[in-house]
């Protein structure tokens, strides 16, 4: 699939659906209905609902209003905004919100900000996802609760603090690398070279600035040039607040909730809803839906378990530990991180109990390796970033996030193994 999609211009999701049908029926001998059973209906609703709602918010100017307020909040220093998004996502998931819910709420605003102020959308999306991932490993975060729960159930030594701060540190390091290599230094230079009076105006009004000292808008924009909080935008903000509270506090399904808010706004303001359905990221829906369907087929037919069982029979504990981290990273890049954390840690129990490999180090390494790849466009979080990117940038964002995801998929297990696992085996 990857080879064909690389050399030919074809949606990889369509290829994956064909592969799932061929492999499922011809190799595994399952029914078509069983193949389709792996289609991620929940992810489909999330992608459609969120992109539909924020297409409405863009059409009626609500996103522009939010972006302007965000510029005012950082006092005109645009280079701070990616880090603000990182911290916001980390804080939301650290108190127990699901990572996809946090990204679904923050990513549309972050990507809109990136498009308006000429920030690399890949860098912005990467930092949003890594912030959500790092915060999820707090003791009350979802990833942290799952990992610590599996460790306790397996009667292994654990350290929630080591897990949380190691994961958050790894995500912050990846974000820093992304910030520095994807245009962050240019943003800092742009902020430094912008005249103080323009920064003051930007902080007060949210007017966009160009490169060093060059304004893309009137440095003193007229009041009527700034987004006004009219009734339509105010009601849209209420809808977004309902979405955030419903998903983060009451744990309601964010996809259906986003659809409900979007439908309500369409009924109230039909003129502003024209063309919004066309702006749903259907290509991304097909891409992610196809890939996840195929991976689900392989999981259901025991391919992942087969790999895990093979690792469990490796004689050298250090090699087995590395292979488990690598499998976690590879599978999680295309499937559920939550499921991987719950499935692979028990596979490590037999040789962890021998004491030849430190339990805390390996569990932390496996958790990090399996989660930092969530920036892959085939994961829910990565797909949300791609879906909310500007249409003109969407293909580029997908390709660059795929490159980052595949690179992290290889590098993270190696570094985690060297830093967290090897020292424990030598002590």
C-alpha positions as a printed Julia matrix, in Angstrom:
427×3 Matrix{Float64}:
   0.0     0.0    0.0
   2.72    2.46   0.98
   4.79    1.67  -2.1
   1.89    2.01  -4.54
   0.58    5.2   -2.92
   4.09    6.67  -3.04
   4.7     6.08  -6.76
   1.12    6.57  -7.93
  -1.36    9.32  -7.08
  -4.02    7.31  -5.28
  -5.67    7.65  -1.87
  -4.02    5.16   0.48
  -7.31    4.65   2.28
  -8.91    3.3   -0.89
  -5.96    0.94  -1.32
  -6.28   -0.17   2.29
  -9.98   -0.97   1.91
  -9.21   -3.08  -1.16
  -6.36   -4.78   0.71
  -8.65   -5.49   3.67
 -11.21   -7.07   1.34
  -8.66   -9.18  -0.58
  -6.62  -10.29   2.44
  -9.67  -10.79   4.63
 -11.64  -12.95   2.19
  -8.82  -14.69   0.3
  -6.2   -15.18   3.05
  -8.14  -15.32   6.31
 -11.42  -16.54   4.83
 -13.63  -14.11   6.74
 -16.9   -12.59   5.58
 -17.1    -9.12   4.09
 -19.25   -8.07   7.05
 -16.39   -9.08   9.38
 -13.94   -7.0    7.34
 -16.25   -4.0    7.53
 -16.62   -4.58  11.27
 -13.17   -3.06  11.65
 -14.21    0.24  10.04
 -13.71    2.97  12.69
 -17.25    4.31  12.84
 -16.45    6.36  15.94
 -13.47    8.01  14.25
 -15.59    8.64  11.14
 -18.17   10.52  13.23
 -15.45   12.48  15.06
 -13.74   13.62  11.84
 -17.01   14.49  10.09
 -18.57   16.19  13.12
 -15.57   18.28  14.12
 -14.64   19.41  10.59
 -18.29   20.2    9.82
 -18.67   22.31  12.96
 -15.47   24.25  12.45
 -16.26   24.78   8.76
 -19.37   26.59  10.01
 -17.27   28.51  12.54
 -14.9    29.61   9.79
 -17.72   30.62   7.48
 -19.37   32.89  10.04
 -16.09   34.42  11.28
 -16.02   32.83  14.74
 -12.6    31.24  14.19
 -11.21   34.62  13.07
 -12.57   36.19  16.26
 -10.97   33.48  18.43
  -7.64   33.86  16.62
  -7.67   37.62  17.17
  -8.37   37.13  20.88
  -5.51   34.62  21.07
  -3.09   37.17  19.6
  -4.21   39.68  22.19
  -3.67   37.08  24.93
  -0.01   36.53  23.96
   0.51   40.31  23.63
   1.31   40.14  19.96
   4.14   37.58  20.23
   3.07   35.04  17.63
   6.01   32.71  18.4
   4.46   31.97  21.8
   1.22   30.58  20.37
   2.47   27.05  19.48
   3.67   26.67  23.07
   0.38   28.01  24.4
  -1.39   25.28  22.41
   1.03   22.66  23.78
   0.4    23.73  27.38
  -3.38   23.97  26.94
  -3.61   20.47  25.45
  -1.31   19.03  28.14
  -3.37   20.65  30.9
  -6.67   19.39  29.47
  -5.51   15.78  29.16
  -3.62   15.84  32.47
  -6.9    16.32  34.33
  -8.47   13.31  32.65
  -9.73   14.36  29.21
  -9.27   11.95  26.32
  -6.41   12.93  24.04
  -8.54   12.93  20.83
 -11.14   15.11  22.57
  -8.52   17.7   23.5
  -7.03   17.7   19.99
 -10.47   17.87  18.37
 -11.24   21.04  20.32
  -7.85   22.78  20.13
  -6.56   21.75  16.68
  -9.12   23.67  14.56
  -8.3    26.95  16.34
  -4.55   26.22  16.3
  -4.54   25.4   12.58
  -6.63   28.48  11.84
  -4.14   30.58  13.75
  -1.27   28.96  11.82
  -2.89   29.73   8.47
  -3.59   33.37   9.34
  -0.19   34.18  10.84
   1.97   32.13   8.47
   3.11   29.58  11.05
   4.16   26.19   9.7
   0.98   24.08  10.11
   3.04   20.91  10.61
   4.83   22.47  13.57
   1.58   23.72  15.07
  -0.15   20.37  14.65
   2.84   18.47  16.02
   2.89   20.57  19.18
  -0.86   20.24  19.72
  -0.65   16.44  19.5
   2.48   16.13  21.65
   0.96   18.36  24.33
  -2.15   16.17  24.46
  -0.01   13.03  24.58
   2.32   14.21  27.34
  -0.49   15.33  29.61
  -2.33   12.01  29.19
   0.29   10.22  31.31
  -0.5    12.12  34.51
  -1.7     9.8   37.33
  -5.3    10.83  36.55
  -4.78   11.05  32.78
  -6.2     8.27  30.61
  -2.86    6.86  29.38
  -1.39    7.14  32.87
  -4.35    5.38  34.48
  -4.26    2.55  31.94
  -0.51    2.01  32.17
  -0.36    2.2   35.96
  -3.42   -0.05  36.2
  -1.83   -2.76  34.04
   1.39   -2.53  36.05
  -0.49   -2.92  39.35
  -2.56   -5.8   38.0
   0.62   -7.57  36.86
   2.22   -7.05  40.3
   5.17   -5.18  38.82
   7.05   -2.31  40.46
   5.91    1.03  39.06
   6.38    4.76  39.41
   3.55    7.03  38.22
   5.77   10.09  38.7
   8.6     8.68  36.54
   6.08    7.67  33.87
   4.4    11.09  33.78
   7.47   13.3   33.8
   9.38   11.06  31.39
   6.51   11.05  28.89
   5.89   14.79  29.27
   9.62   15.46  28.87
   9.81   13.3   25.73
   6.81   15.11  24.21
   8.28   18.51  25.11
  11.61   17.51  23.52
   9.9    16.42  20.29
   7.94   19.68  20.29
  11.12   21.71  20.81
  12.83   19.9   17.93
   9.78   20.5   15.76
   9.62   24.18  16.79
  13.3    24.76  15.96
  13.32   22.84  12.67
   9.94   23.91  11.3
  10.23   27.67  11.5
  10.16   28.55  15.18
  13.43   30.48  14.99
  12.01   32.58  12.16
   8.95   33.35  14.27
  11.18   34.46  17.13
  13.18   36.64  14.74
   9.98   38.09  13.27
   8.74   38.98  16.76
  12.1    40.55  17.7
  12.31   42.64  14.53
   8.73   43.85  14.58
   8.7    47.46  15.79
   7.4    47.86  19.33
   4.54   50.07  18.22
   3.36   47.35  15.8
   3.6    44.73  18.57
   1.5    46.98  20.8
  -1.08   47.37  18.05
  -1.03   43.64  17.38
  -1.5    42.89  21.06
  -4.38   45.33  21.25
  -6.21   44.46  18.05
  -4.95   41.11  16.81
  -3.93   42.58  13.41
  -1.6    40.31  11.45
   2.07   41.14  10.96
   4.29   40.05   8.16
   8.0    39.4    8.1
  10.41   41.62  10.0
   8.83   44.99  10.34
   6.45   44.53   7.44
   2.74   44.62   8.14
   0.3    42.57   6.1
  -2.54   44.74   7.32
  -2.98   48.36   8.29
  -0.99   48.73  11.55
  -3.92   50.76  12.88
  -6.9    48.84  11.54
 -10.27   50.5   11.67
 -12.63   49.18  14.29
 -14.98   47.8   11.66
 -12.09   45.76  10.15
 -11.84   43.67  13.32
 -14.13   40.67  13.88
 -17.18   41.66  15.86
 -18.91   39.33  18.3
 -22.35   39.42  16.7
 -25.25   37.13  17.6
 -24.23   34.4   15.16
 -20.64   34.26  16.4
 -21.74   34.45  20.02
 -24.07   31.5   19.56
 -21.3    29.58  17.79
 -19.01   30.24  20.75
 -21.73   28.92  23.05
 -21.91   25.81  20.86
 -18.12   25.33  21.07
 -18.3    25.77  24.84
 -21.04   23.14  25.0
 -18.8    20.85  22.93
 -15.84   21.37  25.26
 -17.82   20.94  28.49
 -19.76   17.97  27.17
 -16.67   16.13  25.97
 -14.22   17.05  28.72
 -16.48   17.16  31.79
 -19.39   14.82  31.01
 -17.46   12.46  28.71
 -20.05   12.7   25.92
 -19.14   11.43  22.47
 -17.38   14.36  20.83
 -18.28   13.33  17.29
 -22.03   13.19  17.8
 -21.93   16.25  20.05
 -20.09   18.25  17.36
 -22.61   17.1   14.76
 -25.5    18.11  17.03
 -24.06   21.59  17.54
 -23.37   21.96  13.8
 -26.89   20.88  12.86
 -28.42   23.26  15.41
 -26.37   26.19  14.06
 -27.34   25.24  10.48
 -31.02   25.28  11.39
 -30.72   28.69  13.07
 -28.42   30.31  10.48
 -28.95   28.43   7.19
 -27.36   31.13   5.01
 -23.98   30.77   6.75
 -24.03   26.98   6.28
 -23.9    26.98   2.49
 -20.98   24.89   1.23
 -19.88   23.7    4.66
 -20.59   20.02   3.96
 -18.22   20.23   0.99
 -15.51   21.46   3.36
 -15.62   18.29   5.47
 -12.29   16.55   4.98
 -13.66   13.58   3.06
 -10.23   12.59   1.7
  -8.86   12.32   5.23
 -11.92   10.34   6.32
 -11.33    7.82   3.51
  -7.61    7.67   4.2
  -7.85    7.03   7.93
 -10.94    4.82   7.67
  -9.25    2.53   5.15
  -5.96    2.21   7.03
  -7.63    1.54  10.39
  -9.96   -1.04   8.81
  -7.0    -3.0    7.45
  -5.02   -2.79  10.71
  -8.12   -3.88  12.65
  -8.4    -6.92  10.4
  -4.79   -7.86  11.16
  -5.4    -7.38  14.89
  -8.59   -9.46  14.84
  -6.83  -12.27  12.98
  -4.01  -12.4   15.52
  -1.18  -10.85  13.52
  -0.19   -8.47  16.33
  -0.48  -11.23  18.94
   1.66  -13.46  16.72
   4.35  -10.79  16.7
   4.09  -10.38  20.46
   4.31  -14.12  21.1
   7.38  -14.29  18.89
   9.02  -11.55  20.95
   8.17  -13.34  24.2
  10.22  -16.34  23.06
  13.34  -14.29  22.3
  16.08  -15.52  24.61
  17.83  -12.19  25.24
  15.7    -9.92  27.52
  17.26   -6.7   26.22
  16.52   -7.65  22.62
  12.98   -8.66  23.55
  12.5    -5.36  25.37
  13.6    -3.4   22.31
  11.36   -5.42  19.98
   8.31   -4.85  22.21
   8.95   -1.08  22.18
   9.34   -1.17  18.39
   6.13   -3.19  17.91
   4.29   -0.77  20.19
   5.46    2.2   18.13
   4.69    0.63  14.74
   1.22   -0.65  15.61
   0.23    2.46  17.56
   1.06    4.67  14.57
  -1.87    3.02  12.78
  -4.12    1.9   15.63
  -5.31    2.68  19.15
  -2.61    3.76  21.59
  -4.93    2.85  24.45
  -5.29   -0.69  23.15
  -1.56   -1.09  22.61
  -0.72    0.03  26.16
  -3.14   -2.52  27.57
  -2.0    -5.36  25.3
   1.79   -5.16  25.13
   2.74   -4.54  28.75
   1.44   -7.98  29.83
   3.59   -9.55  27.1
   6.66   -8.2   28.89
   5.66   -9.62  32.28
   7.43  -13.03  31.98
  10.93  -11.65  31.47
  10.31   -8.59  33.67
   9.72  -10.96  36.56
  13.19  -12.44  36.03
  14.69   -9.12  37.11
  17.03   -8.97  34.12
  15.3    -5.83  32.82
  14.09   -2.97  35.04
  10.28   -2.93  35.1
   9.89    0.84  35.57
  12.3     1.6   32.73
  10.74   -0.83  30.25
   7.15    0.14  31.03
   8.04    3.83  30.66
   9.94    3.15  27.42
   7.04    1.15  26.0
   4.52    3.84  27.01
   6.53    6.61  25.37
   7.3     4.61  22.22
   3.63    3.72  21.78
   2.27    7.24  22.3
   4.6     9.83  20.77
   3.79    8.4   17.32
   0.24    9.77  17.64
   1.27   12.64  15.37
   1.08   10.1   12.52
  -1.75   11.09  10.14
  -3.1     7.54  10.47
  -3.83    8.0   14.17
  -6.89    9.87  15.44
  -4.91   12.89  16.62
  -2.83   13.19  13.47
  -5.91   12.76  11.32
  -7.64   15.61  13.17
  -4.67   17.88  12.47
  -4.72   17.01   8.76
  -8.49   17.39   8.55
  -8.36   20.89  10.05
  -5.43   22.15   7.98
  -6.09   24.71   5.27
  -7.23   22.96   2.07
  -4.23   24.29   0.14
  -1.86   22.87   2.78
  -3.63   19.59   3.54
  -1.57   17.32   1.27
   1.68   18.84   2.49
   0.63   18.52   6.13
  -0.27   14.87   5.57
   3.06   14.05   3.91
   5.14   15.94   6.48
   3.28   14.45   9.45
   3.72   11.0    7.91
   7.47   11.66   7.68
   7.59   12.84  11.29
   5.46    9.93  12.47
   7.54    7.31  10.67
  10.78    8.89  11.89
   9.57    8.98  15.5
   8.34    5.41  15.09
  11.94    4.3   14.54
  13.9     6.78  16.66
  11.74    6.79  19.82
  12.08    3.05  20.59
  15.85    3.23  20.09
  16.35    6.24  22.37
  13.9     4.98  25.0
  15.64    1.6   25.01
  19.09    3.17  25.39
  18.08    5.73  28.02
  15.46    3.85  30.06
  15.94    0.1   29.55
  19.67   -0.6   29.16
  20.79    1.18  32.39
  18.24   -0.88  34.37
  19.63   -4.14  33.03
  23.21   -3.16  33.93
  22.49   -2.09  37.51
